[in-house]
């Protein structure tokens, strides 16, 4: 990511909006925006397999759930934020993942231009690839700025998406238990 190129473009946008990019409050804005993009879109330079730590499972065969994972992403249609909570659960086979890595996994895929459906599926698919578990369940609940700020009537609408694999599809009890545990 070339920050200078982003800065120059933000400056053009400011001018096009009718602003004076040289007024005091805006002088550093292109630089700040470029810096914030480094964070907001930092997921492009990170690969899940580089941060995921996988351990041998020592006989645990119940559901493992990480709840209320805050995530912050950017909608690819409007480049506006969408953000909320992620709930990630799986039932292991012979491999488990370091618990702190579940939020990291959500973050890597969030920090890109996304739609909520793809983000949900990427998290589930990556866990499936890396752990070969008996099943995965991922639920994302989010608010979208493009709905809130652009005058759509549904100001407080929360969008919920889910992705299930293995036992979470085949076994209704498993999916029901997951949905109950995440509240
Ligand atoms: Zn949007």
Tab-separated table of C-alpha atoms and ligand atoms in Angstrom:
chain	number	residue	atom	x	y	z
A	1	UNK	CA	0.000	0.000	0.000
A	2	UNK	CA	1.550	3.281	-1.152
A	3	UNK	CA	0.416	5.872	1.402
A	4	UNK	CA	1.551	8.806	-0.746
A	5	UNK	CA	-0.752	7.748	-3.582
A	6	UNK	CA	-3.680	7.426	-1.194
A	7	UNK	CA	-2.905	10.836	0.336
A	8	UNK	CA	-2.856	12.511	-3.084
A	9	UNK	CA	-6.205	10.972	-3.984
A	10	UNK	CA	-7.844	11.985	-0.709
A	11	UNK	CA	-6.626	15.514	-1.360
A	12	UNK	CA	-8.346	15.448	-4.782
A	13	UNK	CA	-11.560	14.209	-3.209
A	14	UNK	CA	-11.474	17.033	-0.637
A	15	UNK	CA	-11.087	19.592	-3.407
A	16	UNK	CA	-13.871	17.974	-5.425
A	17	UNK	CA	-16.191	18.188	-2.422
A	18	UNK	CA	-15.692	21.950	-2.504
A	19	UNK	CA	-13.286	22.025	0.405
A	20	UNK	CA	-10.011	23.855	0.720
A	21	UNK	CA	-7.494	21.089	1.496
A	22	UNK	CA	-5.098	23.761	2.728
A	23	UNK	CA	-7.258	25.049	5.551
A	24	UNK	CA	-5.903	24.236	8.946
A	25	UNK	CA	-8.346	21.492	9.939
A	26	UNK	CA	-7.734	19.564	6.725
A	27	UNK	CA	-3.998	19.992	6.281
A	28	UNK	CA	-3.120	16.643	7.830
A	29	UNK	CA	-6.318	14.855	6.855
A	30	UNK	CA	-5.031	13.046	3.731
A	31	UNK	CA	-2.127	11.701	5.766
A	32	UNK	CA	-4.433	10.605	8.596
A	33	UNK	CA	-6.826	8.894	6.193
A	34	UNK	CA	-3.957	7.053	4.521
A	35	UNK	CA	-2.677	5.916	7.929
A	36	UNK	CA	-6.134	4.735	8.940
A	37	UNK	CA	-6.387	2.738	5.698
A	38	UNK	CA	-3.235	0.919	6.704
A	39	UNK	CA	-5.154	-0.388	9.699
A	40	UNK	CA	-8.608	-0.774	8.123
A	41	UNK	CA	-7.255	-2.668	5.128
A	42	UNK	CA	-4.323	-4.350	6.829
A	43	UNK	CA	-5.923	-7.759	6.297
A	44	UNK	CA	-4.688	-7.940	2.716
A	45	UNK	CA	-1.126	-8.463	3.852
A	46	UNK	CA	-1.947	-11.101	6.469
A	47	UNK	CA	-2.562	-14.782	5.898
A	48	UNK	CA	-4.547	-16.815	8.424
A	49	UNK	CA	-2.042	-19.686	8.292
A	50	UNK	CA	0.693	-17.301	9.474
A	51	UNK	CA	-1.109	-16.405	12.715
A	52	UNK	CA	-3.053	-19.558	13.487
A	53	UNK	CA	-1.519	-21.879	16.045
A	54	UNK	CA	-2.831	-25.417	15.890
A	55	UNK	CA	-2.511	-27.879	18.759
A	56	UNK	CA	-3.121	-31.578	19.108
A	57	UNK	CA	-6.507	-32.271	20.652
A	58	UNK	CA	-6.309	-34.409	23.777
A	59	UNK	CA	-9.707	-35.996	23.593
A	60	UNK	CA	-11.991	-32.969	23.934
A	61	UNK	CA	-15.028	-33.538	21.762
A	62	UNK	CA	-17.538	-30.921	22.843
A	63	UNK	CA	-18.254	-27.586	21.211
A	64	UNK	CA	-15.723	-24.761	21.584
A	65	UNK	CA	-17.190	-21.283	21.225
A	66	UNK	CA	-15.757	-17.772	21.110
A	67	UNK	CA	-18.546	-15.262	21.737
A	68	UNK	CA	-18.907	-11.518	21.297
A	69	UNK	CA	-15.817	-11.034	19.149
A	70	UNK	CA	-15.908	-7.380	18.147
A	71	UNK	CA	-15.156	-6.866	14.512
A	72	UNK	CA	-14.890	-3.826	12.317
A	73	UNK	CA	-15.010	-4.102	8.536
A	74	UNK	CA	-15.651	-1.967	5.457
A	75	UNK	CA	-18.426	-2.651	2.969
A	76	UNK	CA	-17.094	-3.103	-0.526
A	77	UNK	CA	-20.084	-1.433	-2.170
A	78	UNK	CA	-19.833	1.942	-0.456
A	79	UNK	CA	-16.501	1.837	1.384
A	80	UNK	CA	-18.420	2.583	4.578
A	81	UNK	CA	-17.972	0.749	7.874
A	82	UNK	CA	-19.970	-2.204	9.029
A	83	UNK	CA	-19.261	-3.592	12.459
A	84	UNK	CA	-20.646	-5.797	15.156
A	85	UNK	CA	-20.063	-9.110	16.880
A	86	UNK	CA	-18.844	-12.455	15.644
A	87	UNK	CA	-19.654	-15.820	17.222
A	88	UNK	CA	-17.426	-18.694	16.223
A	89	UNK	CA	-17.892	-22.293	17.293
A	90	UNK	CA	-16.528	-25.646	16.277
A	91	UNK	CA	-16.367	-29.260	17.349
A	92	UNK	CA	-12.804	-30.544	17.035
A	93	UNK	CA	-11.428	-33.702	15.543
A	94	UNK	CA	-7.740	-34.210	16.281
A	95	UNK	CA	-6.737	-30.523	16.070
A	96	UNK	CA	-7.676	-27.450	18.092
A	97	UNK	CA	-6.776	-23.815	17.564
A	98	UNK	CA	-5.208	-21.457	20.131
A	99	UNK	CA	-8.192	-19.623	21.658
A	100	UNK	CA	-6.798	-16.128	21.137
A	101	UNK	CA	-6.448	-16.957	17.452
A	102	UNK	CA	-10.188	-16.989	16.807
A	103	UNK	CA	-10.490	-13.192	17.173
A	104	UNK	CA	-7.325	-12.818	15.076
A	105	UNK	CA	-8.861	-14.888	12.327
A	106	UNK	CA	-11.984	-12.712	12.353
A	107	UNK	CA	-9.794	-9.623	12.235
A	108	UNK	CA	-7.695	-10.708	9.255
A	109	UNK	CA	-10.769	-11.152	7.081
A	110	UNK	CA	-12.542	-8.066	8.487
A	111	UNK	CA	-9.714	-5.719	7.596
A	112	UNK	CA	-10.486	-5.832	3.904
A	113	UNK	CA	-13.241	-4.595	1.629
A	114	UNK	CA	-15.967	-7.096	2.336
A	115	UNK	CA	-19.545	-8.075	2.257
A	116	UNK	CA	-20.895	-9.664	5.405
A	117	UNK	CA	-21.861	-12.926	3.725
A	118	UNK	CA	-18.366	-13.530	2.333
A	119	UNK	CA	-16.708	-12.539	5.609
A	120	UNK	CA	-18.852	-15.080	7.479
A	121	UNK	CA	-18.042	-17.840	5.021
A	122	UNK	CA	-14.310	-17.103	4.898
A	123	UNK	CA	-14.052	-17.512	8.673
A	124	UNK	CA	-15.929	-20.830	8.575
A	125	UNK	CA	-14.015	-22.117	5.540
A	126	UNK	CA	-10.614	-21.260	6.986
A	127	UNK	CA	-11.362	-23.060	10.256
A	128	UNK	CA	-12.547	-26.051	8.248
A	129	UNK	CA	-9.358	-26.066	6.150
A	130	UNK	CA	-6.979	-25.580	9.055
A	131	UNK	CA	-8.558	-27.909	11.626
A	132	UNK	CA	-10.621	-30.408	9.679
A	133	UNK	CA	-13.153	-30.286	12.543
A	134	UNK	CA	-16.411	-32.212	12.925
A	135	UNK	CA	-18.250	-28.994	12.255
A	136	UNK	CA	-18.079	-25.210	12.320
A	137	UNK	CA	-20.678	-22.565	13.081
A	138	UNK	CA	-20.132	-18.863	12.473
A	139	UNK	CA	-22.663	-16.099	13.101
A	140	UNK	CA	-22.057	-12.395	12.432
A	141	UNK	CA	-24.378	-9.642	13.611
A	142	UNK	CA	-23.627	-6.204	12.262
A	143	UNK	CA	-24.797	-2.670	11.669
A	144	UNK	CA	-24.011	-1.117	8.303
A	145	UNK	CA	-23.248	2.566	7.903
A	146	UNK	CA	-24.364	2.395	4.287
A	147	UNK	CA	-27.852	1.574	5.583
A	148	UNK	CA	-27.777	3.970	8.517
A	149	UNK	CA	-26.222	7.047	6.961
A	150	UNK	CA	-27.616	7.004	3.453
A	151	UNK	CA	-31.180	7.599	4.476
A	152	UNK	CA	-32.574	4.096	4.172
A	153	UNK	CA	-35.520	3.858	6.525
A	154	UNK	CA	-34.149	0.916	8.511
A	155	UNK	CA	-31.908	2.948	10.806
A	156	UNK	CA	-31.515	0.343	13.524
A	157	UNK	CA	-31.613	-2.747	11.399
A	158	UNK	CA	-29.109	-5.408	12.389
A	159	UNK	CA	-27.947	-7.815	9.712
A	160	UNK	CA	-27.312	-11.381	10.754
A	161	UNK	CA	-25.421	-13.925	8.651
A	162	UNK	CA	-24.373	-17.479	9.373
A	163	UNK	CA	-22.269	-20.256	7.928
A	164	UNK	CA	-22.426	-23.879	9.101
A	165	UNK	CA	-20.504	-27.003	8.156
A	166	UNK	CA	-20.455	-30.671	9.160
A	167	UNK	CA	-22.379	-31.523	12.341
A	168	UNK	CA	-23.789	-27.989	12.492
A	169	UNK	CA	-25.693	-28.831	9.304
A	170	UNK	CA	-26.351	-32.522	9.814
A	171	UNK	CA	-27.303	-32.436	13.479
A	172	UNK	CA	-30.106	-30.063	14.386
A	173	UNK	CA	-29.334	-30.439	18.109
A	174	UNK	CA	-25.784	-29.228	17.543
A	175	UNK	CA	-26.913	-26.153	15.687
A	176	UNK	CA	-29.653	-25.429	18.231
A	177	UNK	CA	-27.152	-25.749	21.094
A	178	UNK	CA	-24.746	-23.375	19.346
A	179	UNK	CA	-27.457	-20.792	18.716
A	180	UNK	CA	-28.635	-21.092	22.325
A	181	UNK	CA	-25.098	-20.702	23.733
A	182	UNK	CA	-24.380	-17.572	21.706
A	183	UNK	CA	-27.659	-16.070	22.907
B	1	LIG	ZN1	-22.685	-0.857	1.697
